[in-house]
Coordinates of C-alpha atoms and ligand atoms in Angstrom, one line a residue:
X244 CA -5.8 -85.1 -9.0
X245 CA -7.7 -87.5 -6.8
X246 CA -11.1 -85.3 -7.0
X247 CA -11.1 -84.4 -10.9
X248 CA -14.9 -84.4 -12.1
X249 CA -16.3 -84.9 -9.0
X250 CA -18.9 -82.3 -7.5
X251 CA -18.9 -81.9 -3.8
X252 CA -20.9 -79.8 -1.3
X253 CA -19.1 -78.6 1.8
X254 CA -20.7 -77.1 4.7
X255 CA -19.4 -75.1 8.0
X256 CA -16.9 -72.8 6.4
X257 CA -17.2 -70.1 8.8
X258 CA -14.2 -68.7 7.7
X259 CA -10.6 -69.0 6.6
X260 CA -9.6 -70.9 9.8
X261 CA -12.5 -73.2 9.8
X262 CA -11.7 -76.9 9.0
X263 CA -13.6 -76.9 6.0
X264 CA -11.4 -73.9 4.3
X265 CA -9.0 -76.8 4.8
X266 CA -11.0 -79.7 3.0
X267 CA -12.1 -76.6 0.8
X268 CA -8.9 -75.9 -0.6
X269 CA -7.5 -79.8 -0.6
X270 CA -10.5 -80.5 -2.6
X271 CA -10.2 -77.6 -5.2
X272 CA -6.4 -78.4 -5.6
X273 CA -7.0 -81.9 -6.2
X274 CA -9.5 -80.7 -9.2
X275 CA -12.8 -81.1 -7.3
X276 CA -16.0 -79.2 -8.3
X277 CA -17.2 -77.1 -5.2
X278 CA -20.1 -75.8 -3.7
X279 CA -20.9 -74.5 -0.4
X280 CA -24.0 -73.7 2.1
X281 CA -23.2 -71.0 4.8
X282 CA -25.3 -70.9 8.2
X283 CA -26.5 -67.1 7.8
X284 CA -26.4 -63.8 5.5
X285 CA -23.8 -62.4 8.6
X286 CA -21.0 -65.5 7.1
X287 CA -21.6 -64.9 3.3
X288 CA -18.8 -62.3 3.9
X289 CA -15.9 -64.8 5.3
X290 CA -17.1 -67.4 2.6
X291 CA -17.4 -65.1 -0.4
X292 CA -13.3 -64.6 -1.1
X293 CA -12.5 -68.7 -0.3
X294 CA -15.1 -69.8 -2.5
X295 CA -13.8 -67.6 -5.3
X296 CA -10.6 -68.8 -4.6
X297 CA -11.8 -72.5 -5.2
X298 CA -13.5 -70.9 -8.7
X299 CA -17.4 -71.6 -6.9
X300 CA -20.2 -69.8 -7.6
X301 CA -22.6 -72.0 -6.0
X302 CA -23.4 -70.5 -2.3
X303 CA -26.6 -71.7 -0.6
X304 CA -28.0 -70.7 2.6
X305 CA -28.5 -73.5 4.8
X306 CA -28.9 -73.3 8.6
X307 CA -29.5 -76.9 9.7
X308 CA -32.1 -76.4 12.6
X309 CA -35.0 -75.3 10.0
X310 CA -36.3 -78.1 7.5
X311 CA -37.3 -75.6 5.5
X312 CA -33.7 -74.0 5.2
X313 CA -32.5 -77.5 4.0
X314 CA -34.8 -78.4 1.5
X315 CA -34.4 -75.3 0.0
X316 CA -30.8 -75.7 -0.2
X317 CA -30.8 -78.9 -1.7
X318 CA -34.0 -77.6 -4.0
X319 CA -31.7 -74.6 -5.3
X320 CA -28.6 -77.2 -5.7
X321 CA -30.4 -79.0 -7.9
X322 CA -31.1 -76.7 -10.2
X323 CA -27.3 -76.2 -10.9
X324 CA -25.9 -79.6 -10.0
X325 CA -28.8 -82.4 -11.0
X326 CA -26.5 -85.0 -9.4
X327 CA -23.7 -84.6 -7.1
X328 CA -20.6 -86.9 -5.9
X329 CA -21.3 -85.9 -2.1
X330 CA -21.2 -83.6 0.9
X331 CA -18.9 -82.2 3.4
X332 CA -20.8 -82.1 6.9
X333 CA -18.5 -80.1 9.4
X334 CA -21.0 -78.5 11.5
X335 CA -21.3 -78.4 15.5
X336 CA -23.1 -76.7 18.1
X337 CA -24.1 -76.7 21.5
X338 CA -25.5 -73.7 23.5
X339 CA -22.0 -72.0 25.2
X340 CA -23.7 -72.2 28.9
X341 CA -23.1 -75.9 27.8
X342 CA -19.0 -76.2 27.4
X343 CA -18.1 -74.6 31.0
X344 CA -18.5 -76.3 34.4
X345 CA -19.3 -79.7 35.9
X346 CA -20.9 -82.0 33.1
X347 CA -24.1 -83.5 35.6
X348 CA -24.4 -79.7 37.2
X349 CA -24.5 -77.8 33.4
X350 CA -26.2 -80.3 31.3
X351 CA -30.3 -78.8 30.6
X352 CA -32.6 -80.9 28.2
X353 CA -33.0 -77.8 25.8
X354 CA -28.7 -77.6 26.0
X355 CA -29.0 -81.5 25.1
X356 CA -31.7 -81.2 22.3
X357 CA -29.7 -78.3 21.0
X358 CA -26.4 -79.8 20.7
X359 CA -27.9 -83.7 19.2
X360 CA -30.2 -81.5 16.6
X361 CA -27.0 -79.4 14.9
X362 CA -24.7 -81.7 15.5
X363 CA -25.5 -85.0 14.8
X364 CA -29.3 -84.9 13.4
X365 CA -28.7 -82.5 10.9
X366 CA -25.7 -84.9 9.0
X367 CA -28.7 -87.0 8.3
X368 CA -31.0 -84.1 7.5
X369 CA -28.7 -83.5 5.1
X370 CA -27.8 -87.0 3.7
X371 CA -31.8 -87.6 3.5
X372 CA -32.2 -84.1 1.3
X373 CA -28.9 -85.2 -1.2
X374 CA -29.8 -88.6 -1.3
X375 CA -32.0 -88.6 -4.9
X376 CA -29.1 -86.5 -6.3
X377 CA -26.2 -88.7 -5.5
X378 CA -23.9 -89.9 -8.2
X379 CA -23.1 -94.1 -8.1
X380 CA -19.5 -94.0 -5.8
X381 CA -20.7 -91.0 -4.0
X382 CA -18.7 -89.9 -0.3
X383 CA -20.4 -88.0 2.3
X384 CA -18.2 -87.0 5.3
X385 CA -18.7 -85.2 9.2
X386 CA -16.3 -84.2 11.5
X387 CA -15.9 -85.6 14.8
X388 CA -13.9 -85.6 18.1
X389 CA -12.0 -87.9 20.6
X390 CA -15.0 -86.5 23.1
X391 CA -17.2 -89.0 21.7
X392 CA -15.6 -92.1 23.7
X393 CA -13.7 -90.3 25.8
X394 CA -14.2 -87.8 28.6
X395 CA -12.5 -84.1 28.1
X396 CA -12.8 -81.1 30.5
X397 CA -15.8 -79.0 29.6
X398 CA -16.8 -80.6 26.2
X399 CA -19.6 -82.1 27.8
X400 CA -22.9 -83.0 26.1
X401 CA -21.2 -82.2 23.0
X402 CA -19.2 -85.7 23.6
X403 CA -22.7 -87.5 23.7
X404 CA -23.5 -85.6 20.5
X405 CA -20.6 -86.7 18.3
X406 CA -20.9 -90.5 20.1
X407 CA -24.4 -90.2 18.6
X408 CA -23.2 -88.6 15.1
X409 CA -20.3 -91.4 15.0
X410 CA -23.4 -94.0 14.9
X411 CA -25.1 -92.1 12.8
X412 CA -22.1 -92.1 10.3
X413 CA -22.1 -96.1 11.0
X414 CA -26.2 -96.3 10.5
X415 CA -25.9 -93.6 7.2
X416 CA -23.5 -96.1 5.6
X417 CA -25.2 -99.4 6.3
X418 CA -28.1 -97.7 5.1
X419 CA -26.5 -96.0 1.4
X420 CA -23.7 -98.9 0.7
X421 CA -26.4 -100.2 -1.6
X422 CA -26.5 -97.2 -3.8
X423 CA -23.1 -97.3 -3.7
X424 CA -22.6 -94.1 -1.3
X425 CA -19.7 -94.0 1.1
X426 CA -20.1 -92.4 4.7
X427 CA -17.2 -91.7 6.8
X428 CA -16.0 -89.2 9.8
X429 CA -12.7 -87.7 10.3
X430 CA -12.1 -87.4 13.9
X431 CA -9.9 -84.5 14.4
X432 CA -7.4 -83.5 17.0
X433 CA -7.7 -80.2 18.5
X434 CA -7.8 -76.9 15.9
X435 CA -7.9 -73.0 16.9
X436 CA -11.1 -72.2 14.7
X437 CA -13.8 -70.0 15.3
X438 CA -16.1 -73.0 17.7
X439 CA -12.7 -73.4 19.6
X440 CA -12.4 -70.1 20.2
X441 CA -15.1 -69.3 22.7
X442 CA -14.0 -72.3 24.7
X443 CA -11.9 -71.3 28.0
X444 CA -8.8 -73.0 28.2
X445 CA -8.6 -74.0 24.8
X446 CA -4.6 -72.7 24.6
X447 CA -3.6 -75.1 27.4
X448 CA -5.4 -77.4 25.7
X449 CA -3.5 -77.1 22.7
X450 CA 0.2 -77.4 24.5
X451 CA -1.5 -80.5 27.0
X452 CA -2.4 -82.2 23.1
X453 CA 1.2 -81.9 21.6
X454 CA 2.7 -83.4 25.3
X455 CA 0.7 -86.0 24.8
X456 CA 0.2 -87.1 20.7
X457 CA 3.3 -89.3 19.5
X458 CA 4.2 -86.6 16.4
X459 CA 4.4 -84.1 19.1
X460 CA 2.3 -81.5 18.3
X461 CA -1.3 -80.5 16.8
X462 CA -2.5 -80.9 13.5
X463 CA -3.4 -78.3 10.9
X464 CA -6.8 -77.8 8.6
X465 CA -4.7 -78.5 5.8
X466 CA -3.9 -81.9 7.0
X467 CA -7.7 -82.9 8.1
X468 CA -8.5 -81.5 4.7
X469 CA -6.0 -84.0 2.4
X470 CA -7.6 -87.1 4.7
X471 CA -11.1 -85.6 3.5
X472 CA -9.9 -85.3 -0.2
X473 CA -8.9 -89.0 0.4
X474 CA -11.9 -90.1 1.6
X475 CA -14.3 -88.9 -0.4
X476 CA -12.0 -89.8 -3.8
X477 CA -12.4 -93.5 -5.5
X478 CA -8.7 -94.2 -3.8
X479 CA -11.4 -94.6 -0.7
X480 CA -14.0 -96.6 -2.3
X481 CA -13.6 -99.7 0.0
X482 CA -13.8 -97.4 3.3
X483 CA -17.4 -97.1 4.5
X484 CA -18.9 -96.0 8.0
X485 CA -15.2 -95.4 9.3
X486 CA -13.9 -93.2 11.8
X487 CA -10.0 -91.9 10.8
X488 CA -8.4 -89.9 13.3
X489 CA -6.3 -87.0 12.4
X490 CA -4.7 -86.2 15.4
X491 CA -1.0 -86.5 15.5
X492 CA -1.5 -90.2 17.0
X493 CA -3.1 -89.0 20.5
X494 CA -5.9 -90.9 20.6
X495 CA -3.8 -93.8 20.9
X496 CA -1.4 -92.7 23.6
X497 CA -2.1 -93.8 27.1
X498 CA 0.7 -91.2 28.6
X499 CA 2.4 -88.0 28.0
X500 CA 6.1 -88.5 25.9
X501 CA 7.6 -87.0 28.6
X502 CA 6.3 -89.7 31.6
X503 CA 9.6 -91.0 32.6
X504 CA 12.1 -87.9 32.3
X505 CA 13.7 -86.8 35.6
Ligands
LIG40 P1 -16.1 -73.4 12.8 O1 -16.7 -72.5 13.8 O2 -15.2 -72.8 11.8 O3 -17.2 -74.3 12.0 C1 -18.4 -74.6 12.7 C2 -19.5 -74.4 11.6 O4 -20.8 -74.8 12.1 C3 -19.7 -72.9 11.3 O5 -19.5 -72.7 9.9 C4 -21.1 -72.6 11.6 O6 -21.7 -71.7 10.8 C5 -21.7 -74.0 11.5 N1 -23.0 -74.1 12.1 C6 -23.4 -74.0 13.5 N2 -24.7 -74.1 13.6 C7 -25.2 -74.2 12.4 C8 -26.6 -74.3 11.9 N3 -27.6 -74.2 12.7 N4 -26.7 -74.4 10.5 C9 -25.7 -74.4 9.7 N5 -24.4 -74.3 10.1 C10 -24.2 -74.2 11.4 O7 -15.3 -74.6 13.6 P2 -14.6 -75.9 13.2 O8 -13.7 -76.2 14.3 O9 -14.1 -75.8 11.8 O10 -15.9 -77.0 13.3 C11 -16.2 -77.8 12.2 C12 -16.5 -79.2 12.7 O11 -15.3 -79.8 13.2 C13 -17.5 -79.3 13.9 O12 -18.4 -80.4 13.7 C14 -16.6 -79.5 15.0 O13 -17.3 -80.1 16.1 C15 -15.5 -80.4 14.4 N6 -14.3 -80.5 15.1 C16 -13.6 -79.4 15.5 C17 -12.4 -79.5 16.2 C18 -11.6 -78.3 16.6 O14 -10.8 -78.5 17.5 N7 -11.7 -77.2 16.0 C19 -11.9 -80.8 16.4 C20 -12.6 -82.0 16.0 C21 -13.8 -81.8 15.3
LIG41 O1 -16.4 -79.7 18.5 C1 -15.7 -78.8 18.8 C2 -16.3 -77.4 19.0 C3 -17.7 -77.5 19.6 C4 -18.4 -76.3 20.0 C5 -17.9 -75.1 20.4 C6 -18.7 -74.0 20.8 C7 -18.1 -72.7 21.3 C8 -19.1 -71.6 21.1 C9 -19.8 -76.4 19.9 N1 -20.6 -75.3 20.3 C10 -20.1 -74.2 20.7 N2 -20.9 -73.2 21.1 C11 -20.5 -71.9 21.3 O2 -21.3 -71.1 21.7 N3 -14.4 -79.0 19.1 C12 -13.9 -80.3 19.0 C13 -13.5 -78.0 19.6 C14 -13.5 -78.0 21.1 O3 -14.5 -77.4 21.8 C15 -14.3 -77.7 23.2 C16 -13.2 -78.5 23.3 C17 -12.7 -78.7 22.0 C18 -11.5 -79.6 21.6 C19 -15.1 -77.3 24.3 C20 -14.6 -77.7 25.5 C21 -13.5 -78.5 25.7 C22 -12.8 -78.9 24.6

């Protein structure tokens, strides 16, 4: 039970395939206390059965592009949990004219603003808001991708957004180690979730991925959700401002397994 009396937060469960119904249920089995925030009224509905299967009863309303919508989150948290142990940040978005076409012909400075705002300003938005209620040894975690120092088809200016939440992770833990607060980012391979599934090509993507990664294949939500239970349990408590790759090994792979057959 690496989680037992620890309270943690999770964002972004859209529904039963998004990565955090992974963490969600990693965290529950390993005896954390959860609660959740959900973007809009429309995904209370996908959330509702999950967080009853993790025994929650906390579910907030939180979309991250309204200061408002935050602090009232963490306003009505507080009056259930006074102090907390951390917060799951697994939200992403850019505008979908964004993620098709040539990176330098696609890329608008509202597409741009969009994308940094929800996907790398809000994990600090939201670190700022929990930040009075933190328990000493607190973890807070985002989720991030290999787009951030590397080039991939069509992912485009959300790359330079998760470069710029990667530093923020790095700047969020300089700036909490000394209240004892951990902040760390899973960078995960590729995952058929809801976000992936507007993306064209995102099947071939899945097949190039397993060519390519040394265990052969993609990884699951359940496996980015045991590293999150890791990371934000006391087993973690030297790891700070870290980026851990779950991805089947493909970030370090400079060619596909198959380079020299025939
Ligand atoms: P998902 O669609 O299940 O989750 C994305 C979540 O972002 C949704 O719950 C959505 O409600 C939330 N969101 C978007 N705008 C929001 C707003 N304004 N306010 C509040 N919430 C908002 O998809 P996912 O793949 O589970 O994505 C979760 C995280 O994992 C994202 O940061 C994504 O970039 C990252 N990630 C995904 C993959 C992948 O291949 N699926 C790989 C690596 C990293
Ligand atoms: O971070 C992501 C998902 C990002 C995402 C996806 C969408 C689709 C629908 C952000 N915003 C939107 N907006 C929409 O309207 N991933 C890591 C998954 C992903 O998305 C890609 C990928 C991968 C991998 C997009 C293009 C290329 C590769």
């Amino acid at each position: 039970m690496l989680l037992k009396n620890k309270k943690i937060l999770i964002s972004g469960l859209a529904n039963k395939y998004s990565i955090a119904a992974g963490i969600a249920n990693s965290m529950h089995r390993e005896g954390a206390e959860l609660a959740f925030t959900y973007q809009n009224e429309r995904l209370l509905r996908n959330l509702k059965p999950i967080a009853e299967n993790c025994n929650s009863k906390i579910l907030l309303e939180c979309d991250v592009s309204n200061d408002q919508s935050i602090e009232t989150a963490f306003v009505e948290l507080g009056k259930i949990w006074p102090n907390f142990d951390g917060f799951v940040h697994s939200i992403g978005f850019a505008p979908a004219d964004q993620l098709e076409g040539n990176f330098v012909d696609v890329t608008t400075r509202e597409g741009f603003k969009i994308a940094h705002d929800i996907s790398s300003y809000s994990f600090t938005a939201m670190a700022k808001a929990a930040k009075p209620m933190l328990n000493d040894g607190s973890a807070l975690l985002t989720l991030t991708y290999l787009g951030s120092i590397k080039t991939v088809p069509n992912y485009n200016v959300m790359g330079l957004a998760k470069a710029s939440l990667e530093a923020n992770t790095r700047f969020l833990a300089a700036s909490m180690g000394k209240d004892n607060v951990r902040v760390n980012a899973i960078s995960a391979g590729p995952i058929k979730t809801l976000a992936a599934s507007g993306v064209k090509n995102f099947k071939k993507m899945l097949s190039e991925h397993s060519k390519i990664a040394p265990l052969g294949r993609t990884v699951t939500t359940e496996e980015v959700g045991n590293v999150a239970s890791f990371l934000c349990s006391d087993y973690a408590s030297g790891i700070t401002g870290e980026i851990t790759y779950v991805d089947a090994g493909f970030n370090i792979a400079a060619m596909p397994l198959n380079a020299y057959e025939e």
